[in-house]
Coordinates of C-alpha atoms and ligand atoms in Angstrom, one line a residue:
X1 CA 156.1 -181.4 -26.4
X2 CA 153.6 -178.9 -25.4
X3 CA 151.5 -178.8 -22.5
X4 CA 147.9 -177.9 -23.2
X5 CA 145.0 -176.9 -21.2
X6 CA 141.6 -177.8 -21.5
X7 CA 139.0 -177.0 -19.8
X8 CA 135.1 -178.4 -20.4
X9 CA 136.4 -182.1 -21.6
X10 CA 134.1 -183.7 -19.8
X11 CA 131.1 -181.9 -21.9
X12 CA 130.4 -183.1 -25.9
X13 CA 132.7 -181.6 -27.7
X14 CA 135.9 -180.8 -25.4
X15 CA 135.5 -184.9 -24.9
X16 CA 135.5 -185.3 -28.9
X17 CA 138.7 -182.9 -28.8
X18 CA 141.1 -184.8 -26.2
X19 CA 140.2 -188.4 -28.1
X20 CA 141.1 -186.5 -31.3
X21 CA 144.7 -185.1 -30.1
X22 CA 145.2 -188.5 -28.3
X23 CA 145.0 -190.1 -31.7
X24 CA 146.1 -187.9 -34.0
X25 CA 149.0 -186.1 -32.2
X26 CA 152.1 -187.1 -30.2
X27 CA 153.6 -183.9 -29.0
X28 CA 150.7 -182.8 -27.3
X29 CA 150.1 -183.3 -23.0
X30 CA 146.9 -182.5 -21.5
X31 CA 145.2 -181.0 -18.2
X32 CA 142.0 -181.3 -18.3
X33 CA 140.2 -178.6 -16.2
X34 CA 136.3 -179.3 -15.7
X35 CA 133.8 -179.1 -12.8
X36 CA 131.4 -181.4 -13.6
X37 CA 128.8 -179.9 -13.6
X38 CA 125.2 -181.6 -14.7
X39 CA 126.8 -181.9 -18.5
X40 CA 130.0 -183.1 -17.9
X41 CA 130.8 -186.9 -17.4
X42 CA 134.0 -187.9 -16.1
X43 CA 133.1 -191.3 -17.4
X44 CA 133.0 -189.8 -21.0
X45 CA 137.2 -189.7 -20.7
X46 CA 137.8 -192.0 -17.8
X47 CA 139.2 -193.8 -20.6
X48 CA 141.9 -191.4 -21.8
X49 CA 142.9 -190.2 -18.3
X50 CA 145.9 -191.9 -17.6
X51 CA 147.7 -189.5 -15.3
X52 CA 150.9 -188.8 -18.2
X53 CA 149.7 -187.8 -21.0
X54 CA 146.5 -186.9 -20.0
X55 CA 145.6 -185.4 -16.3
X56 CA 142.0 -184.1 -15.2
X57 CA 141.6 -182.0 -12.1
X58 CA 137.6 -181.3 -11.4
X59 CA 137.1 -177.3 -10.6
X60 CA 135.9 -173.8 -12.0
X61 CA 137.2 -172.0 -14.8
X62 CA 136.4 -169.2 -12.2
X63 CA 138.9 -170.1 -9.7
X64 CA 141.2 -167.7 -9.2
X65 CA 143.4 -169.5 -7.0
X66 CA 143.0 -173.1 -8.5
X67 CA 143.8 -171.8 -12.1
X68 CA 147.0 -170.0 -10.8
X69 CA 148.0 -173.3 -9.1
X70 CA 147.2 -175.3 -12.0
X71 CA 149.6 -172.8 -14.5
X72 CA 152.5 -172.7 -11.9
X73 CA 152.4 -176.3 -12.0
X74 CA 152.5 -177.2 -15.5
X75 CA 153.5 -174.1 -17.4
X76 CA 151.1 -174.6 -19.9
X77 CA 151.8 -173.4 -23.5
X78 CA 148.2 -173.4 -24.9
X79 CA 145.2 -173.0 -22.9
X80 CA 141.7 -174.0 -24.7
X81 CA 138.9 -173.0 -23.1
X82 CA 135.3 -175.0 -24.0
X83 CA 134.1 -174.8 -20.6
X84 CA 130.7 -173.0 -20.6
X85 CA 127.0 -173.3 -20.0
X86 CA 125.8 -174.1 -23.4
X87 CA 122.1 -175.3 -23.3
X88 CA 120.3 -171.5 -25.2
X89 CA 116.9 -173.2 -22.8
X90 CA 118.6 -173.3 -19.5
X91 CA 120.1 -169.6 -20.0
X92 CA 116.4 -168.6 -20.9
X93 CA 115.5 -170.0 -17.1
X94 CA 118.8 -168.7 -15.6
X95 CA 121.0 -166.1 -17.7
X96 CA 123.0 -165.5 -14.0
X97 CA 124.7 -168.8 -14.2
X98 CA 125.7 -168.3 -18.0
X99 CA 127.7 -164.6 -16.7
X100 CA 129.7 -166.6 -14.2
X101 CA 130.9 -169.1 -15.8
X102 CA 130.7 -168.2 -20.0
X103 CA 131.7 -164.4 -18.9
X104 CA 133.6 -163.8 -15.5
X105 CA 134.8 -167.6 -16.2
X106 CA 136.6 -167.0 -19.7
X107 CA 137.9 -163.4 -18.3
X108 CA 139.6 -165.4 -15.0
X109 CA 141.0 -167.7 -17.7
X110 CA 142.5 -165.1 -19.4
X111 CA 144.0 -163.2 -16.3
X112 CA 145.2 -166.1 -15.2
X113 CA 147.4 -166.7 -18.5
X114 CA 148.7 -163.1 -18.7
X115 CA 149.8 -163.5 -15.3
X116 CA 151.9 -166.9 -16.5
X117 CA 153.2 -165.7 -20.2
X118 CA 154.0 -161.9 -19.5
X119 CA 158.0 -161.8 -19.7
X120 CA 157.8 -157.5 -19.3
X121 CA 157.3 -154.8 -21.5
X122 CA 158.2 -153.5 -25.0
X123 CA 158.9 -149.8 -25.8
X124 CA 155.3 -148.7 -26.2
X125 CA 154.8 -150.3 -22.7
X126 CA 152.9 -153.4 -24.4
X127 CA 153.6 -156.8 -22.4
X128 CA 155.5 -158.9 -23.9
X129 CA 155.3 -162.6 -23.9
X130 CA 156.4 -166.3 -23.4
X131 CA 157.2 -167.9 -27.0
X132 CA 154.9 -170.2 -28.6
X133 CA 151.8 -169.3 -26.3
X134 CA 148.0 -169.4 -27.4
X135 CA 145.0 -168.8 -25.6
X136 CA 142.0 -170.3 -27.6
X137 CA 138.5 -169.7 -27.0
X138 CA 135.9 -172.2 -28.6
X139 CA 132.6 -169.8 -29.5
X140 CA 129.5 -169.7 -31.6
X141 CA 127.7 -168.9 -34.4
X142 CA 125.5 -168.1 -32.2
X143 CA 127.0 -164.3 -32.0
X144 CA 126.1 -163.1 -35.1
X145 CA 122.5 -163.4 -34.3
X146 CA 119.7 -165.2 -36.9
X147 CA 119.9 -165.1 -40.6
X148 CA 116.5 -164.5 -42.8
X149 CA 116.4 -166.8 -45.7
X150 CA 119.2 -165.8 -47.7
X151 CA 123.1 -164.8 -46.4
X152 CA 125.8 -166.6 -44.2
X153 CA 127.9 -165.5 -41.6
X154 CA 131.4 -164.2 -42.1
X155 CA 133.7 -163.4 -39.6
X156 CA 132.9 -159.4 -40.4
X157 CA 129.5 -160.0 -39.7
X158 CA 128.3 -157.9 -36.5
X159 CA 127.6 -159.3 -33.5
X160 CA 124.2 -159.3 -32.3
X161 CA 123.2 -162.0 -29.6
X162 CA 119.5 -162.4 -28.5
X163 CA 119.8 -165.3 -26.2
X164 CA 121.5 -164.7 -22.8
X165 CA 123.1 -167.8 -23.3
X166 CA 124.7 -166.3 -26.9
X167 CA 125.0 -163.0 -25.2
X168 CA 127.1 -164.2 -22.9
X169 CA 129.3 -166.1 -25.1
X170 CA 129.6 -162.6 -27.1
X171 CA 131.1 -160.7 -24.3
X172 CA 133.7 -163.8 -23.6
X173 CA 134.3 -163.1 -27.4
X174 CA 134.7 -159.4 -27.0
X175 CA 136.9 -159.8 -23.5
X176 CA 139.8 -162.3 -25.3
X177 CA 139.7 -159.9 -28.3
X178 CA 140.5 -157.2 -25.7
X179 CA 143.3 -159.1 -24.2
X180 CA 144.6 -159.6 -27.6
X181 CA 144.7 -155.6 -28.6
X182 CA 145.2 -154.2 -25.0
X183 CA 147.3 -156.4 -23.8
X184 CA 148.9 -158.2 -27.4
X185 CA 147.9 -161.7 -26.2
X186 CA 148.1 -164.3 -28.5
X187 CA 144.8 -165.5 -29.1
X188 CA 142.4 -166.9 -31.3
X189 CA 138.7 -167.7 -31.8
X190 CA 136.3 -170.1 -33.3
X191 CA 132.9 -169.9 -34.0
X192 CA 131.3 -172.9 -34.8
X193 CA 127.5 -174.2 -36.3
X194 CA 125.8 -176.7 -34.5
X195 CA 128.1 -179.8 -33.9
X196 CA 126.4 -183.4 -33.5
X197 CA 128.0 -186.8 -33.2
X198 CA 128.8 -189.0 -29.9
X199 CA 128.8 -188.0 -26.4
X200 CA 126.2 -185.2 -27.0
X201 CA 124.0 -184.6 -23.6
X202 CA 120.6 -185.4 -24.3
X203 CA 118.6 -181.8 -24.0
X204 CA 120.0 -180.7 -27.5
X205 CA 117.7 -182.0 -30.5
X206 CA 119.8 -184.9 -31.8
X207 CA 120.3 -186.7 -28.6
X208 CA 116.8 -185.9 -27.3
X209 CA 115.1 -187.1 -30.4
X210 CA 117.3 -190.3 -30.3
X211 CA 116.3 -191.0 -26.9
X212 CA 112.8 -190.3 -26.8
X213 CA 112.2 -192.5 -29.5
X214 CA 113.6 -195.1 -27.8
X215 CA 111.5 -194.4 -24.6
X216 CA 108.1 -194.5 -27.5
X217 CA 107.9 -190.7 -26.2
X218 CA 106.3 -187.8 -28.3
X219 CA 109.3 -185.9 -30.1
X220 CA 108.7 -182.1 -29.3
X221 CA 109.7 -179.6 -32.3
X222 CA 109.5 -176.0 -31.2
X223 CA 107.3 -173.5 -33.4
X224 CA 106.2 -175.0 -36.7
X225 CA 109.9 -176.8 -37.0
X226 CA 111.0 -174.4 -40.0
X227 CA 114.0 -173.2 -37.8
X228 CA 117.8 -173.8 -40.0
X229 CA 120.6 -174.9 -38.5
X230 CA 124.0 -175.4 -39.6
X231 CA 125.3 -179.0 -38.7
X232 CA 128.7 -180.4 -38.4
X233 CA 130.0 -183.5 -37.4
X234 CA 132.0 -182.6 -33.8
X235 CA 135.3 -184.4 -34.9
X236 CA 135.7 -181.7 -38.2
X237 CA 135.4 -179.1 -35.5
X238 CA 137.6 -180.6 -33.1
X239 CA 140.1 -180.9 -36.1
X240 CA 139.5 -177.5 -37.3
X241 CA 140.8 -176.1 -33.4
X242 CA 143.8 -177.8 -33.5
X243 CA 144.2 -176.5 -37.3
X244 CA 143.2 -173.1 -35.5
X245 CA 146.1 -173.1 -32.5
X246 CA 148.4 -174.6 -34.5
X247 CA 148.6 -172.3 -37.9
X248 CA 145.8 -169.4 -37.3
X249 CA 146.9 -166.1 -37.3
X250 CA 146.9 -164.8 -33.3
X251 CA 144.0 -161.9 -32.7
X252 CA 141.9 -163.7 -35.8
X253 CA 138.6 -165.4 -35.5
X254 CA 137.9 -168.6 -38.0
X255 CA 134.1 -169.4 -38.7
X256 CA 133.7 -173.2 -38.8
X257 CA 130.6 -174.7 -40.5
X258 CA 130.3 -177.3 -43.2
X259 CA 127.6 -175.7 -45.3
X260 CA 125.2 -178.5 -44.1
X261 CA 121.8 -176.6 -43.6
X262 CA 118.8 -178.3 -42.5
X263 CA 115.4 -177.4 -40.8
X264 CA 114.7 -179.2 -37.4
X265 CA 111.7 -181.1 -38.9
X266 CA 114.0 -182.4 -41.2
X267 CA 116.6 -183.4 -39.0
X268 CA 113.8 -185.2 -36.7
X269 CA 112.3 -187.1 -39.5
X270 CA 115.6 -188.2 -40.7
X271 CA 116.2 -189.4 -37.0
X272 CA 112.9 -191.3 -37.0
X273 CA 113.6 -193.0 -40.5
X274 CA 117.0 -193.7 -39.7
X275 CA 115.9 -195.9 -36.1
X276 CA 113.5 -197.2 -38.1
X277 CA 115.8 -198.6 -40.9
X278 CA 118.8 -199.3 -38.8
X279 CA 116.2 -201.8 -37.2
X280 CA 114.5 -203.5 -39.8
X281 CA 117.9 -204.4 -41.2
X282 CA 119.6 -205.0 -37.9
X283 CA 116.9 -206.8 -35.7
X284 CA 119.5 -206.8 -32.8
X285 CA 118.6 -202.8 -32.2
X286 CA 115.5 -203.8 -30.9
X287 CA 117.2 -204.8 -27.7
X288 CA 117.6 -200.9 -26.9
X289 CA 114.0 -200.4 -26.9
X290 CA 112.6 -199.1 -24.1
X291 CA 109.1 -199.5 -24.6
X292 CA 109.1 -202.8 -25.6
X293 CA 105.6 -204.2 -27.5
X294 CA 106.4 -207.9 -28.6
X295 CA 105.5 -209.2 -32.5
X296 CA 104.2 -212.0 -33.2
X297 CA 107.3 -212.7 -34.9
X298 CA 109.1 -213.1 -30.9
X299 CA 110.6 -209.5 -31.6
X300 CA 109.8 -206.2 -30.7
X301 CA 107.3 -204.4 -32.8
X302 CA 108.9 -201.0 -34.8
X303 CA 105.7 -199.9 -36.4
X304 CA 105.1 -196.9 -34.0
X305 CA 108.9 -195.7 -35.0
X306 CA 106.7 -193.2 -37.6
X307 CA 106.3 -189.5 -38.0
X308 CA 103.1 -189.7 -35.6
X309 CA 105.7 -189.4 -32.7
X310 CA 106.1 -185.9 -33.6
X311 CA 104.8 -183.1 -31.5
X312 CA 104.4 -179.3 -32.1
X313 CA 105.1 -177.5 -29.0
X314 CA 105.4 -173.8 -27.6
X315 CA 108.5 -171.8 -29.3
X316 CA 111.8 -171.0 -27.6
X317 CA 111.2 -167.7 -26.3
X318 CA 113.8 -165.4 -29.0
X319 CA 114.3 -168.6 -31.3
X320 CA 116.9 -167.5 -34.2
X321 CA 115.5 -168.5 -37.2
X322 CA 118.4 -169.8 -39.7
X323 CA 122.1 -170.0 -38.8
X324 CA 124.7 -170.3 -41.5
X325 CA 128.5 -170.4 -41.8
X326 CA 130.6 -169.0 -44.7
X327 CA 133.7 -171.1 -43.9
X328 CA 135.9 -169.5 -46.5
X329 CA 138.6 -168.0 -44.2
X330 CA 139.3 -171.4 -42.4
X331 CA 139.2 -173.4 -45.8
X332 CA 141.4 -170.4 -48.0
X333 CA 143.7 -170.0 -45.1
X334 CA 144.0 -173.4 -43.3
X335 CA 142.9 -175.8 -46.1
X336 CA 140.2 -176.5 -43.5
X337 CA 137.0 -178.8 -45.1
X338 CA 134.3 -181.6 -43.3
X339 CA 134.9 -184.8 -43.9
X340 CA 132.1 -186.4 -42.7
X341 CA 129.0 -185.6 -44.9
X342 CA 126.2 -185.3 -43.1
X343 CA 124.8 -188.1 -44.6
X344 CA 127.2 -190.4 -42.8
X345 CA 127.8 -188.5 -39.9
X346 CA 124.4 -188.8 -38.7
X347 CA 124.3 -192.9 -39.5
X348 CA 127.0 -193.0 -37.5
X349 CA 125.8 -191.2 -34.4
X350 CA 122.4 -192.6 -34.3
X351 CA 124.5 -195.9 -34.2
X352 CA 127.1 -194.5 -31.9
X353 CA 123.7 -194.0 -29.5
X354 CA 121.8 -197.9 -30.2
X355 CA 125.4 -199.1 -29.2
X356 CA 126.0 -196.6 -26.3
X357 CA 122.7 -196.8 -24.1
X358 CA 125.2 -197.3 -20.9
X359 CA 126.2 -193.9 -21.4
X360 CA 123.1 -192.2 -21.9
X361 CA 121.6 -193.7 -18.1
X362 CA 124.5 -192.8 -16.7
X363 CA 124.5 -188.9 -18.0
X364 CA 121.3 -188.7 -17.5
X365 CA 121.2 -190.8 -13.6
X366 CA 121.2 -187.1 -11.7
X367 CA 118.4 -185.0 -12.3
X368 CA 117.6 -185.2 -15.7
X369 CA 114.0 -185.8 -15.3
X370 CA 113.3 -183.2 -13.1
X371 CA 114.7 -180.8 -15.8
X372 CA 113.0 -182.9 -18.9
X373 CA 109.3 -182.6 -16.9
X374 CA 110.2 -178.9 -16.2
X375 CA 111.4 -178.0 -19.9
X376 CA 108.5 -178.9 -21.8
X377 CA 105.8 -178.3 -19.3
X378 CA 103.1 -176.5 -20.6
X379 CA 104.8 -176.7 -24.1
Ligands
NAD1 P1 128.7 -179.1 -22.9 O1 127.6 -178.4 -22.2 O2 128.4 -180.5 -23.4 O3 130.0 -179.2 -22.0 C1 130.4 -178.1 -21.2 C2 131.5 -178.6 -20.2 O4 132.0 -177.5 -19.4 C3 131.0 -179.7 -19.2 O5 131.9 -180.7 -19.1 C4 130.9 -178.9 -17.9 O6 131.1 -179.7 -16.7 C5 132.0 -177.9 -18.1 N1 131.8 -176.7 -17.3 C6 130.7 -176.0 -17.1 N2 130.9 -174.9 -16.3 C7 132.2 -175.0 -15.9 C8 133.0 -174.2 -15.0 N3 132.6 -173.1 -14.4 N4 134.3 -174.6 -14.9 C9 134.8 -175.7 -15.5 N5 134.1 -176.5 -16.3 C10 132.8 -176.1 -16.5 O7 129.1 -178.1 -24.0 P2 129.6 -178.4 -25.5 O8 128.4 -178.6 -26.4 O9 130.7 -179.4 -25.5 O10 130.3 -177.0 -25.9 C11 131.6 -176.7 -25.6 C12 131.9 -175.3 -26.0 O11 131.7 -175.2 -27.4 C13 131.1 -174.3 -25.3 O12 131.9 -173.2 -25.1 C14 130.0 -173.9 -26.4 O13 129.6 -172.6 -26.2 C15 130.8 -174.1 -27.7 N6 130.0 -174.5 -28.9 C16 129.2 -175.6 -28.8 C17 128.5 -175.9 -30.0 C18 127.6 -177.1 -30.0 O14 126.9 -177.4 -31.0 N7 127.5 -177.9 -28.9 C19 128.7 -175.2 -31.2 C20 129.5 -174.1 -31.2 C21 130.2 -173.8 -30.0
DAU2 O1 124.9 -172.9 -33.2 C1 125.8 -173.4 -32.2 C2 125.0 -173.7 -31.0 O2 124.3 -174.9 -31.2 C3 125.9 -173.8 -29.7 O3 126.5 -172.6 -29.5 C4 125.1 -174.2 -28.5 O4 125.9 -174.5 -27.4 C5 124.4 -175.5 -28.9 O5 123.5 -175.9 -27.8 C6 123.5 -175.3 -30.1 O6 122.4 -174.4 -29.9 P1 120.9 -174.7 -30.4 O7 120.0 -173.9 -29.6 O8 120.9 -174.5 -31.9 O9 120.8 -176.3 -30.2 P2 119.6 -177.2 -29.6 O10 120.0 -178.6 -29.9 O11 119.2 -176.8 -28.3 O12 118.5 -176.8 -30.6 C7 118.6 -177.0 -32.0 C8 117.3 -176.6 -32.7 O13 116.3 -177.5 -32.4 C9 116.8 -175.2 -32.2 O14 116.3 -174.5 -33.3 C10 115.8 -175.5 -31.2 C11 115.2 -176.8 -31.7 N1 114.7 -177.8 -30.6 C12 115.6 -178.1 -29.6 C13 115.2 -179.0 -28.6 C14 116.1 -179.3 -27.5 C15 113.5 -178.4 -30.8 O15 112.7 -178.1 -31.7 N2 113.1 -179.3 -29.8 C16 113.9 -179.6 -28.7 O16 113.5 -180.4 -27.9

């Protein structure tokens, strides 16, 4: 049995990750570590909490003294570390808040666990540590910058941020790849395309599309819509950590992407069509409908569920153009692949949200309108 850490599993994907290990694997306990901050939900795992296999304590990453406490309590083996500001708009309004937590946060992590696993020294004076210890740290394409048309990121590509939000996730990247040669901790990275799939916060572009056309609200696409993203469902890349921590080579990074490319007017049509369909053959959708205009048939109308919901607005400032993964270290090394095409995936979430509405007021009960209204003002 091994006692794992993991913080930011109240947020999408760290969520996705303790349902996955749950399932999938029986040797595995869990501390979650999260603060709850405006994207995490402790609703999202109230479920999976159950105080034996699975523990959450709320609090920062940052924490000196709370993190200390938590290791000398459970002696954690593996410590996975998701916990991060990870909306590229909100950095744009306040890169400070991504340093703390995505920088200083990930370096206290890391402190923290060479404190724990150091046993003493070798010859050349490098520590030496605890067996069977890993520190992972969840990244992003996001490093390597924006592609032009052609190319794909390999893990030898440079790094070359432009958002603070990716900048910061960079120098997280380049502080646990310091631990690992300074210091010789055991540690891997992942960097990882665009996930989508359930429990996604609505201010990313899957979710938000979703939602507004629900609400019979305009659907904004930044720039002219021709941006590329890479996307994957978020249970391939939770099963691509755990492939990661378990069999990765310590001091490697693993890109993750499932060569899935599409443009972001793309992806919102398909949204569109999709609603649309998913409610002409299953009537009972209609029931999620916010803006509710009755047929003379007794049931909602879905007429307006078209393409003329589509708005052009004002650019991300810095927008990367095309992200792209080569995933051929992962797949050649781990016999890594996506399961879910994207095809499917996407049915899926879109029905995971008709079916889910519960969950979306209650994410977005705080001040989620405040921030929607300030976002794409003047867009
Ligand atoms: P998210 O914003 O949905 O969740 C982040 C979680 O971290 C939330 O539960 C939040 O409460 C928690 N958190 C924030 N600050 C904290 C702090 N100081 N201490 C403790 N907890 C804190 O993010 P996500 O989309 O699930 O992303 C998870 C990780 O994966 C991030 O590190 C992100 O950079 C990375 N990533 C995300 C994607 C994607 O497509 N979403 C792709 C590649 C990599
Ligand atoms: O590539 C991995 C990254 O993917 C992660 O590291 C980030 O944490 C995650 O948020 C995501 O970043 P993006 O900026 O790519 O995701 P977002 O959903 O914010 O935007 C996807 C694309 O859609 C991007 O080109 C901007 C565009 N967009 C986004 C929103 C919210 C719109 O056109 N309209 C919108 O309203």
């Amino acid at each position: 049995m091994k006692t794992y850490l993991v913080t930011g599993a109240a947020g999408f994907i760290g969520a996705n990750y303790i349902k996955y290990l749950l399932k999938n694997y029986e040797d595995v306990k869990i501390v979650v570590l999260d603060l709850l901050t405006y994207a995490g939900n402790l609703g999202t795992i109230a479920k999976d909490i159950d105080n034996d296999r699975c523990i959450f304590h709320r609090g920062d990453i940052g924490d000196r003294a709370l993190v200390d406490s938590l290791f000398a309590e459970y002696k954690f083996d593996v410590v996975i570390n998701f916990a991060a500001e990870s909306h590229v708009d909100r950095s744009i309004e306040n890169p400070q808040l991504f340093l703390e937590t995505n920088i200083l946060g990930t370096q206290n992590m890391l402190d923290a666990a060479r404190k724990a696993w150091v046993t003493g020294r070798d010859e050349q004076g490098y520590p030496t540590w605890r067996d069977g210890v890993r520190y992972h740290q969840v990244s992003t394409d996001e490093v390597y910058g924006s592609l032009g048309a052609e190319g794909y990121f390999t893990e030898d590509t440079p790094l070359c941020p432009h958002s603070p939000y990716s900048a910061s996730k960079t120098s997280a990247d380049l502080f646990v790849m310091a631990y690992h040669d300074t210091f010789h901790m055991p540690v891997t990275i992942t960097r990882c395309s665009n996930n989508y799939g359930p429990y996604h916060f609505p201010e990313k572009l899957i979710p938000l599309i979703i939602k507004n056309i629900l609400e019979g609200k305009k659907l904004p696409v930044y720039g002219d819509g021709s941006n590329v993203r890479d996307w994957l469902y978020v249970e391939d890349h939770c099963k691509a950590i755990e492939m990661v921590v378990r069999k990765g080579r310590v001091g490697q990074v693993y890109n993750v992407g499932g060569h899935n490319e599409k443009t972001n007017i793309d992806i919102v049509r398909l949204t569109i069509a999709t609603i649309h369909r998913l409610m002409t053959e299953q009537p009972e959708y209609r029931k999620v409908l916010k803006k509710v205009v009755m047929g003379e048939d007794g049931l909602p109308t879905i007429d307006w569920i078209n393409d003329e919901l589509i708005t052009f607005v004002k650019d991300r400032l810095g927008h990367d153009q095309r992200y792209a993964i080569d995933p051929t270290k992962i797949k050649e090394e781990l016999g890594w692949y996506p399961e879910t095409c994207f095809e499917v995936g996407i049915v899926k979430t879109i029905e995971w949200y008709l079916n889910n509405q519960a969950w979306v007021e209650e994410v977005t009960s705080g001040d989620y309108q405040h921030y929607y209204e300030r976002m794409y003002a003047g867009r």
